[in-house]
CSV table of C-alpha atoms in Angstrom, one decimal:
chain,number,residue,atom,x,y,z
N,6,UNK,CA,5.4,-13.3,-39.8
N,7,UNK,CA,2.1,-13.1,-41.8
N,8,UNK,CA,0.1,-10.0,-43.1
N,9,UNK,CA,-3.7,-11.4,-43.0
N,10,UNK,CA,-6.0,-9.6,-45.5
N,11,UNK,CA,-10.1,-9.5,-44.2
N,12,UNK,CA,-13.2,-8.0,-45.8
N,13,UNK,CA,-13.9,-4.8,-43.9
N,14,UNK,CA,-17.2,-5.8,-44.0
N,15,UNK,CA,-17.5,-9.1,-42.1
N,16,UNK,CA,-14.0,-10.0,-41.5
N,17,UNK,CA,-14.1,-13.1,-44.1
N,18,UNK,CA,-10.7,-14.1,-44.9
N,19,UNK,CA,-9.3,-12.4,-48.7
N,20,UNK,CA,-5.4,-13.1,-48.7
N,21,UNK,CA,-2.3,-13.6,-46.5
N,22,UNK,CA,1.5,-13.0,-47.4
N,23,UNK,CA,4.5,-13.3,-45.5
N,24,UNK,CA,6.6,-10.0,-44.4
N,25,UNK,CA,9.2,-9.2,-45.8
N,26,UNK,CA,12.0,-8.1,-43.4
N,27,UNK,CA,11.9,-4.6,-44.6
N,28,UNK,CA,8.5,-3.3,-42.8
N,29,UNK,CA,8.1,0.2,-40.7
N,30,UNK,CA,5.3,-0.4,-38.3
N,31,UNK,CA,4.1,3.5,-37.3
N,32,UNK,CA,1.6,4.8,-35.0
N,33,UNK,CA,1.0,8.7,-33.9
N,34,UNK,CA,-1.3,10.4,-32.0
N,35,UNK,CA,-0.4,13.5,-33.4
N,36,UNK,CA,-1.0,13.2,-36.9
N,37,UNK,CA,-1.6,10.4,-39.8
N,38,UNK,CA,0.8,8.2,-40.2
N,39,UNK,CA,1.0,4.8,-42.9
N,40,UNK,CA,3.2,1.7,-41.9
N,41,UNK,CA,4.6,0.1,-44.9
N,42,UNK,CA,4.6,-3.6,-45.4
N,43,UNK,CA,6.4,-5.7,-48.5
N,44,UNK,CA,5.1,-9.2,-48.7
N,45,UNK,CA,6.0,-12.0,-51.1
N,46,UNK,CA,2.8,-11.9,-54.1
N,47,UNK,CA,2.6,-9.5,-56.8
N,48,UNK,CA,-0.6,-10.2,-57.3
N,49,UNK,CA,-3.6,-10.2,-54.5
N,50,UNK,CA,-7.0,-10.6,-53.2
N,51,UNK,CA,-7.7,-7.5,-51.7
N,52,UNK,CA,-9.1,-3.8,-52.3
N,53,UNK,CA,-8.6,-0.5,-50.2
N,54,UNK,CA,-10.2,0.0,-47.3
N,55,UNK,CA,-9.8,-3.9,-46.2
N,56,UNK,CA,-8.4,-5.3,-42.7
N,57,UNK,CA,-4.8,-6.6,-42.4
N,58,UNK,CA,-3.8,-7.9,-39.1
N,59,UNK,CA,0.1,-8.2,-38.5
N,60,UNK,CA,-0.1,-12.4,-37.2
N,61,UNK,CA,2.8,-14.5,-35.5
N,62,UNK,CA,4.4,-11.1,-34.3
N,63,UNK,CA,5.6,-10.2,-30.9
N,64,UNK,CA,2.9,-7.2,-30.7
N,65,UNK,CA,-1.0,-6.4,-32.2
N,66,UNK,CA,-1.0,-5.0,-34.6
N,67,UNK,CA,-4.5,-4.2,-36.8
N,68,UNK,CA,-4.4,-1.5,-39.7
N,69,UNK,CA,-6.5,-0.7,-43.4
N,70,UNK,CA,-5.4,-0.9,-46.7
N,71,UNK,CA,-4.6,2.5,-47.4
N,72,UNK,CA,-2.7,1.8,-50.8
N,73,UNK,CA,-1.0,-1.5,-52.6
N,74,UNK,CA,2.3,-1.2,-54.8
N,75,UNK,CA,3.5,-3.5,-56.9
N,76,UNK,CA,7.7,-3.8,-55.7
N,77,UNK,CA,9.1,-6.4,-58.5
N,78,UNK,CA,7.2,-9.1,-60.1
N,79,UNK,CA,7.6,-11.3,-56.6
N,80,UNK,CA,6.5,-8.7,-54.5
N,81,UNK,CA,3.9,-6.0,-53.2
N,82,UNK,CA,4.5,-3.2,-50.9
N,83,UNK,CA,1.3,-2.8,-48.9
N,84,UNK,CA,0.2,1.1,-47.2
N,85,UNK,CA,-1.6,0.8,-44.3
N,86,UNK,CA,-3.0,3.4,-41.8
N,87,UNK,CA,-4.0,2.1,-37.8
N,88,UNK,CA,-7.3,1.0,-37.1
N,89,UNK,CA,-8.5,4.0,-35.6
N,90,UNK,CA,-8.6,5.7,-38.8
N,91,UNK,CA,-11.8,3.5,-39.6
N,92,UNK,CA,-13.4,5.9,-36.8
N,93,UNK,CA,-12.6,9.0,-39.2
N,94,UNK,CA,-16.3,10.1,-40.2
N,95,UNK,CA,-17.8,13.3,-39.6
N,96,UNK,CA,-20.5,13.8,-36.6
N,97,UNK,CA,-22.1,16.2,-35.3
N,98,UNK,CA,-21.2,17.3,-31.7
N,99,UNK,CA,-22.7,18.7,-28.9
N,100,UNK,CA,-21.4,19.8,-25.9
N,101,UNK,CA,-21.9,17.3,-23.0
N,102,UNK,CA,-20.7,16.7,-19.0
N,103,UNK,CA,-20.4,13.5,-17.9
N,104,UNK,CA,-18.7,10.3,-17.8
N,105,UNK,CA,-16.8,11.0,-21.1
N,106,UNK,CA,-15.5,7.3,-21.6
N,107,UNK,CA,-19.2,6.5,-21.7
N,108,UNK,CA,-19.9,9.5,-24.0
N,109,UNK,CA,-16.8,8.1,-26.4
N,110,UNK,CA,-18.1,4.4,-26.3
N,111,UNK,CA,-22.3,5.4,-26.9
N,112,UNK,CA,-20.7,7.4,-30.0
N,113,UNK,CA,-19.1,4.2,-31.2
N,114,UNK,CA,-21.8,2.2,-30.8
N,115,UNK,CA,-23.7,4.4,-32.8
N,116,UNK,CA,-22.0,4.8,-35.4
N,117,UNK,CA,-20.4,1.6,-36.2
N,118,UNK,CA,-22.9,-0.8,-33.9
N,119,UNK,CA,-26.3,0.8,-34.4
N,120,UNK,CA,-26.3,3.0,-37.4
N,121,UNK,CA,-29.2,3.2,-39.1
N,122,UNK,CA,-26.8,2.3,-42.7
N,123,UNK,CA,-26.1,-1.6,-42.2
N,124,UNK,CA,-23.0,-1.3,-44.4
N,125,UNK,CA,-21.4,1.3,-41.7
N,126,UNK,CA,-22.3,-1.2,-38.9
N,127,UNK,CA,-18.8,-3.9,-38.0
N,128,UNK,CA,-20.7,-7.2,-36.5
N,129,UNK,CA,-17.3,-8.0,-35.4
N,130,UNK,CA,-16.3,-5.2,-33.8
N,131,UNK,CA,-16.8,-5.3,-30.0
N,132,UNK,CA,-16.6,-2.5,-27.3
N,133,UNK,CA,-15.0,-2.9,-24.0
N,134,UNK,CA,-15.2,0.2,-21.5
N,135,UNK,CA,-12.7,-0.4,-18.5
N,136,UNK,CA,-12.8,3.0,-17.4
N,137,UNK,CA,-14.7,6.0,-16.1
N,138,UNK,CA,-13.7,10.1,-16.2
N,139,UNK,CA,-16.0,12.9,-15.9
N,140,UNK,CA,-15.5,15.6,-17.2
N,141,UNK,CA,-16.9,18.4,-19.7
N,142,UNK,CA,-16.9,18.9,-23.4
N,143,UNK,CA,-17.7,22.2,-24.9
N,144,UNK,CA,-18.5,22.8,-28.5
N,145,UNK,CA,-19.8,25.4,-30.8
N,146,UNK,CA,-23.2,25.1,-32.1
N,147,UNK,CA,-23.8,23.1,-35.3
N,148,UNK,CA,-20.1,22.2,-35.4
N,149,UNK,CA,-19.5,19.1,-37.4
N,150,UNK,CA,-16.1,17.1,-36.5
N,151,UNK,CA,-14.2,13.9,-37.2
N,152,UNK,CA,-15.1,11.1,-34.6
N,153,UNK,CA,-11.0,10.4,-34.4
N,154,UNK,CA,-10.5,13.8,-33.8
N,155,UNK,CA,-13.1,14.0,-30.8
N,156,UNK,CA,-11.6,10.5,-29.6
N,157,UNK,CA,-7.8,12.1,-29.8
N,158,UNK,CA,-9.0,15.2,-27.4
N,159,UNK,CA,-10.9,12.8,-24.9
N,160,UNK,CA,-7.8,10.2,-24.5
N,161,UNK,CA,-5.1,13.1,-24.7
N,162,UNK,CA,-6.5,15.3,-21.8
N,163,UNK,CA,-8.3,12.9,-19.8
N,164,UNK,CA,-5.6,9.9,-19.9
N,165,UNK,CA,-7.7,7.7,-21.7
N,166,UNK,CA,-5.7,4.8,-23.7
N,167,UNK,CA,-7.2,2.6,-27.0
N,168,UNK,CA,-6.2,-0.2,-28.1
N,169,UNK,CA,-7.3,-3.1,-30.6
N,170,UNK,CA,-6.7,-6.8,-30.2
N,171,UNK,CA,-7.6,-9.1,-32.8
N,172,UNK,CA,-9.7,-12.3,-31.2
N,173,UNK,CA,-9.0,-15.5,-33.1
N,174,UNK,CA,-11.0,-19.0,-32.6
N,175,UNK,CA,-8.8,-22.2,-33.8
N,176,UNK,CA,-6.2,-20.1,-35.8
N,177,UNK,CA,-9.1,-17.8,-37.7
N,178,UNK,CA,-10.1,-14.3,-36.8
N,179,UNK,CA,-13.6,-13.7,-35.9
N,180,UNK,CA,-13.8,-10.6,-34.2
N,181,UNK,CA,-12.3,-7.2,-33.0
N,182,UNK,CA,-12.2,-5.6,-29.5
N,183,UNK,CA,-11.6,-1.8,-29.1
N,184,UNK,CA,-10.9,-1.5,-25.4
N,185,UNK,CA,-11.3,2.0,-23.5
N,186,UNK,CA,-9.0,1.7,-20.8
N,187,UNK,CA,-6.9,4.2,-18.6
N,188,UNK,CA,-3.3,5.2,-19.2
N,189,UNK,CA,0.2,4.7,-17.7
N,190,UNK,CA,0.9,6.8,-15.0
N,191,UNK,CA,4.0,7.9,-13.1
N,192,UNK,CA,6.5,6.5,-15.6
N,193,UNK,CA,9.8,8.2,-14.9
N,194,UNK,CA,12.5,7.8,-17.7
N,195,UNK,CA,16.1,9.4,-17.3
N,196,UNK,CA,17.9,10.0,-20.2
N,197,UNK,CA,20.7,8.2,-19.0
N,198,UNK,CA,18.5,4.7,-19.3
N,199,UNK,CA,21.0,1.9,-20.0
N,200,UNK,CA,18.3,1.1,-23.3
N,201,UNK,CA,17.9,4.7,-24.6
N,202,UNK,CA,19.9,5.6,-27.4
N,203,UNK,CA,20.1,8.0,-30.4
N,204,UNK,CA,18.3,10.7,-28.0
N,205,UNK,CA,17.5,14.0,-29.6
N,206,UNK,CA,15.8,16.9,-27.7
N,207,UNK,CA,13.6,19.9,-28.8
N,208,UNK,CA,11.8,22.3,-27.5
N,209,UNK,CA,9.7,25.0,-30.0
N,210,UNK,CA,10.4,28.1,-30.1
N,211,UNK,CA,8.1,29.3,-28.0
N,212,UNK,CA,7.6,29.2,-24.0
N,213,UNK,CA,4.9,27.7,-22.9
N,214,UNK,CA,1.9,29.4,-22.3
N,215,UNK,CA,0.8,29.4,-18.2
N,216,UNK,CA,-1.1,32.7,-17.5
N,217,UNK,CA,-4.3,33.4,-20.3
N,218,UNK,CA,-6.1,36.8,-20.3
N,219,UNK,CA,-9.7,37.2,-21.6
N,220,UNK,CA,-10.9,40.9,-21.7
N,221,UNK,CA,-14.8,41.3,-22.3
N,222,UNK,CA,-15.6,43.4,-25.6
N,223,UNK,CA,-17.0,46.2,-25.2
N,224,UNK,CA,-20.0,45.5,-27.3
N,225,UNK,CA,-20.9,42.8,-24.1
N,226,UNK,CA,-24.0,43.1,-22.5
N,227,UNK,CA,-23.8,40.6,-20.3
N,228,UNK,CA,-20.5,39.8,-19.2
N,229,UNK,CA,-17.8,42.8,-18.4
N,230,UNK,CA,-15.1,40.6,-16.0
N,231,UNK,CA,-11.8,40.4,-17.3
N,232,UNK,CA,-11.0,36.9,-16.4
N,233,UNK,CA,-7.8,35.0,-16.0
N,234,UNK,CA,-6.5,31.6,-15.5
N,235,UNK,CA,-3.2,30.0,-14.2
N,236,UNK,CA,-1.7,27.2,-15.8
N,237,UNK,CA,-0.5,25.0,-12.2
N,238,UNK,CA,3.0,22.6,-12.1
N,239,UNK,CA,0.5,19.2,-12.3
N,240,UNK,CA,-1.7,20.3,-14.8
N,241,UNK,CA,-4.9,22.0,-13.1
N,242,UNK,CA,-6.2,25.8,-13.9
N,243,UNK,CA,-6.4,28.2,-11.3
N,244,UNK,CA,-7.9,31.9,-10.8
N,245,UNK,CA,-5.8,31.9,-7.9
N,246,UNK,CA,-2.8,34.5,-8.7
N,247,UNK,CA,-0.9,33.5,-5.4
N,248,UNK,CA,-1.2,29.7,-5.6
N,249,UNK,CA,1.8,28.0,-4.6
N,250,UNK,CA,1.9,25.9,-7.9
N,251,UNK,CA,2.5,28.5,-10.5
N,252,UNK,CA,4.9,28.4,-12.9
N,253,UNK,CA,7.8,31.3,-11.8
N,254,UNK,CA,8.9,32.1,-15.3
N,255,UNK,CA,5.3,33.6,-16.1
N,256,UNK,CA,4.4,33.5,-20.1
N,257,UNK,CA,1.4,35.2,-20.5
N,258,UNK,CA,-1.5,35.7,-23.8
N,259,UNK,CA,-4.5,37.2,-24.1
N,260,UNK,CA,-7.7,37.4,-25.8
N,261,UNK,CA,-11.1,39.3,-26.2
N,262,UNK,CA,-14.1,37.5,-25.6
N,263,UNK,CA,-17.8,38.0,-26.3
N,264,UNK,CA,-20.7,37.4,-24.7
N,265,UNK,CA,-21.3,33.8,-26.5
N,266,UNK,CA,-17.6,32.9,-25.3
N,267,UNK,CA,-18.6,33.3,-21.8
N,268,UNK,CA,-19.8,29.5,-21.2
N,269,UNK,CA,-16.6,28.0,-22.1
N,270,UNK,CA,-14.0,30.7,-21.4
N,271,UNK,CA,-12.3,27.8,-19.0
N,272,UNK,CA,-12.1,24.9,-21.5
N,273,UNK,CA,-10.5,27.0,-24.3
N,274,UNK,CA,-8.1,28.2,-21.4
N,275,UNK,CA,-7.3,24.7,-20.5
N,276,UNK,CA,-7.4,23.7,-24.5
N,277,UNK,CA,-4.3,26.2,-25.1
N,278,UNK,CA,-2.4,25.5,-22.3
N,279,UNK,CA,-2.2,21.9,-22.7
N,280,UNK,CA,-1.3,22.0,-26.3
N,281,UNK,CA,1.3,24.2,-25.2
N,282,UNK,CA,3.1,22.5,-22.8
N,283,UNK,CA,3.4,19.3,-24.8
N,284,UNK,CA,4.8,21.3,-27.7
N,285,UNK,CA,8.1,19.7,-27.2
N,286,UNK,CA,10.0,16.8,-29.3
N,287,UNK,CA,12.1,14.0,-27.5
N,288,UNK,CA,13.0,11.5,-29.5
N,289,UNK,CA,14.7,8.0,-29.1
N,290,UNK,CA,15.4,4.6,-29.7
N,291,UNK,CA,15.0,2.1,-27.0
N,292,UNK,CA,15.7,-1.6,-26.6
N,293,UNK,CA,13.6,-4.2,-26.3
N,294,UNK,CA,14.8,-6.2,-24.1
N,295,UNK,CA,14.6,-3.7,-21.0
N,296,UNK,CA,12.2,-4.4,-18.1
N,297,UNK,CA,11.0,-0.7,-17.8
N,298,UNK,CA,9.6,0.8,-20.9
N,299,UNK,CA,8.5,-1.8,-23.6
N,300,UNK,CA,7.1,-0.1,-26.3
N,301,UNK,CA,3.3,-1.8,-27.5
N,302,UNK,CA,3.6,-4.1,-24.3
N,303,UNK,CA,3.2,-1.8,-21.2
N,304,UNK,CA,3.6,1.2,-23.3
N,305,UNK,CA,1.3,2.3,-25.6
N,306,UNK,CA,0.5,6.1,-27.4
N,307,UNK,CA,-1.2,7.7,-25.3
N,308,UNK,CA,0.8,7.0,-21.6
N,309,UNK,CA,2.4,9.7,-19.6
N,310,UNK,CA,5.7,9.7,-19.3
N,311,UNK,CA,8.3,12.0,-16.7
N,312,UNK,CA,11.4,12.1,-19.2
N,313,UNK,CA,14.3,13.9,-16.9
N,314,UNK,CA,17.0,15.3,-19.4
N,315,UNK,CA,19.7,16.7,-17.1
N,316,UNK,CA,18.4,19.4,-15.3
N,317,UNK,CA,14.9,20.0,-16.7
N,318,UNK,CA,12.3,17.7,-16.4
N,319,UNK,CA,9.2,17.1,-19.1
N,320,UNK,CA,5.4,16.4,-18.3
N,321,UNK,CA,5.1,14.4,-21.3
N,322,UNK,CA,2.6,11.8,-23.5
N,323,UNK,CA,3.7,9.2,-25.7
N,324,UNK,CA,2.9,10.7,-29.3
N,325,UNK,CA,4.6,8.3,-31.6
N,326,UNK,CA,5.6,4.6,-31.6
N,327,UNK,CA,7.8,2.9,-35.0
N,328,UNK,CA,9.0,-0.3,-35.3
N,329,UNK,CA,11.7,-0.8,-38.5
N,330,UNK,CA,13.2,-4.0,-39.9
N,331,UNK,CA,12.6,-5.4,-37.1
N,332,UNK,CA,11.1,-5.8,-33.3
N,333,UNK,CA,14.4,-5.6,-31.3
N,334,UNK,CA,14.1,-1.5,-30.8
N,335,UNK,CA,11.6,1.0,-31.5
N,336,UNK,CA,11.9,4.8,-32.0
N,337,UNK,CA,9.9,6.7,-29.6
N,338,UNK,CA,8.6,10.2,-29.9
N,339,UNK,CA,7.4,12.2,-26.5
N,340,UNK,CA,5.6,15.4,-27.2
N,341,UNK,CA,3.5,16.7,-29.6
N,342,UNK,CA,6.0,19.6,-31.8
N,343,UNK,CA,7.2,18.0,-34.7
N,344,UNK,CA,10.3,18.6,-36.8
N,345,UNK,CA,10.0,17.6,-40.4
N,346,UNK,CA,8.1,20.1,-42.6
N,347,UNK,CA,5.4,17.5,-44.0
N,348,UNK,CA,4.4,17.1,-40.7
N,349,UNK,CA,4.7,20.4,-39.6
N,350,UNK,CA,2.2,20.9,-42.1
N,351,UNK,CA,-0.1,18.3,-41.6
N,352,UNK,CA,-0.4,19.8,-38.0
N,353,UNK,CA,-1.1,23.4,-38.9
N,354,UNK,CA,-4.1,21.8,-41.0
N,355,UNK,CA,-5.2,19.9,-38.0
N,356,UNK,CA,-5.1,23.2,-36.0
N,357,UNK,CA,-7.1,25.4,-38.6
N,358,UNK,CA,-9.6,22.4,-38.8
N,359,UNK,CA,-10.5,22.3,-35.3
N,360,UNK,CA,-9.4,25.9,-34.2
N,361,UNK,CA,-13.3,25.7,-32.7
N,362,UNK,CA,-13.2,22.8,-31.0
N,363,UNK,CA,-12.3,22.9,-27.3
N,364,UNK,CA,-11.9,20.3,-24.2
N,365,UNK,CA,-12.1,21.4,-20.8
N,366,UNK,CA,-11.0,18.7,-18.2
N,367,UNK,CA,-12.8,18.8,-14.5
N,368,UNK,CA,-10.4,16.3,-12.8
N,369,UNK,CA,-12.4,13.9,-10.8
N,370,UNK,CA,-10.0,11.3,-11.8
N,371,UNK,CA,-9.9,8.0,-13.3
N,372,UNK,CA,-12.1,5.0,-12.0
N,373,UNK,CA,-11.5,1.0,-12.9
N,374,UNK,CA,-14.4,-0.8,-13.9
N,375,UNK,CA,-15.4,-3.5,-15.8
N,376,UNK,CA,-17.2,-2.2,-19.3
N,377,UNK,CA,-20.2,-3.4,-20.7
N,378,UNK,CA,-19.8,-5.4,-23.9
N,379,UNK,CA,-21.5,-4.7,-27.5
């Protein structure tokens, strides 16, 4: 197994070692995570910021040089972060309805196909759109966010999935597709599953959140209604106190609004809701040599996921994928609570970062297509 070093650049070929078997391959959804890598040169042709691509490997795997270490005099321990962190620039972003898989893949393209600085622009980098969702993005005004963070609330309330693929012509690498695609759906995984093992399940402290409350202020001129929404069993908002769907063990919260909230009273319902009812953590380790839930194969971050632990049953997302030492199991992490402090930490940062940034979803489902290429 090779580690493949390219100029971010153009993709011209820099370096190559061979992987030591003492790598961690790890990907999360939920917050920054760097895959380590020890190949067999101390000394090599390549700078941060350039593009390895894991070759000869049983999955894809395409990442940056986050950091290089010097192990012994033989060896170099290389940091890498996933792809997608190349997409972590700050935009400006407006609030749009529409065909938000179209919205995520013009925002691409103009910032890494079309931008007016030629050095930001990847000639190798290719676009495919294999699916459509409308639906509704709400912003505040002159609000300035990371493109990866806008892409993370598209896929992770409108069951978008991304993925990267390396394309190679007689052994060399000459390009990279980012494919828009739609997620796994109605994966059902017991936690008596002959390949699970090592299973550990947490809930946080807290309920989840199904009934919000937002009073008017009384400084309002316009808007006086005190509004509330209903968090349903599959995932939809209601205003519909007697819908058959509700949740029975009712945890309520509530919130003044002003007149300037009005707008987008519903997306920063269904914002706070979702995040609630993913804040759970079940992890395990699975084999990979099962014919159900391959990690990186037909399962990729991002996928929903049924996960039936004895009596109670989770609504979950695949948040976290790691590979160690090896490719015959993988540690899997449903959920989006985490337990260790540094990332405990690294998620209350992420939450006072985008604490204005909202999604509201209008589920007209999911369509199939074939994408335009760029």
């Amino acid at each position: 197994m090779q580690l493949v070093f390219l100029d971010r650049l153009n993709l011209a070929y820099k370096d190559y070692g061979y992987v030591d078997k003492d790598f961690e391959i790890a990907l999360d959804l939920v917050i920054i995570q760097k895959s380590l890598f020890t190949i067999n040169k101390s000394k090599l042709n390549v700078s941060v910021g350039d593009i390895v691509i894991l070759k000869d490997a049983p999955i894809h795997y395409i990442g940056i040089v986050e950091r290089l270490e010097v192990a012994d005099k033989h060896r170099t321990t290389v940091h890498v972060l996933d792809f997608k962190e190349m997409f972590s620039i700050d935009i400006p972003v407006e609030s749009y309805t529409g065909d938000l898989s179209l919205y995520l893949e013009n925002m691409l393209v103009g910032n890494f196909k079309q931008s007016n600085d030629p050095l930001q622009n990847l000639s190798y980098l290719t676009i495919e759109r294999g699916s459509s969702v409308q639906g509704e993005l709400s912003f505040e005004p002159d609000k300035i966010m990371s493109l990866a963070s806008v892409m993370e609330l598209i896929t992770k309330s409108y069951g978008l999935r991304l993925t990267t693929e390396a394309v190679y012509l007689r052994g060399r690498v000459t390009g990279i597709i980012f494919r828009i695609g739609e997620v796994q759906r109605g994966i059902k995984l017991k936690n008596n599953y002959q390949a699970i093992q090592d299973l550990v399940v947490n809930d946080s402290s807290s309920q989840m959140v199904n009934k919000l409350t937002y009073y008017p202020k009384l400084e309002n001129v316009l808007f006086k209604t005190t509004l509330v929404y209903y968090l349903l069993t599959n995932g939809e908002l209601t205003q519909d106190i007697h819908h058959p769907h509700r949740y029975m063990s009712v945890k309520p919260k509530a919130f003044y609004y002003t007149d300037n909230d009005y707008p987008t009273l519903l997306t920063k319902a269904r914002s706070e809701m979702i995040a609630s009812k993913l804040d759970h953590n079940i992890t395990f380790t699975i084999k990979s040599d099962n014919d159900v839930f391959q990690p990186m194969k037909n399962i990729e971050l991002g996928d929903f996921v049924e996960f039936v632990n004895n009596e109670q049953t989770y609504d979950s997302v695949v948040t976290s994928i790691k590979f160690s030492q090896g490719f015959h199991k993988a540690m899997v992490t449903l959920g989006e609570y985490r337990i260790k402090l540094t990332e405990k930490i690294q998620l209350l940062n992420k939450s006072v970062n985008s604490a204005m940034s909202h999604i509201s979803i209008q589920s007209t489902g999911i369509t199939d297509l074939d994408g335009g290429e760029f």
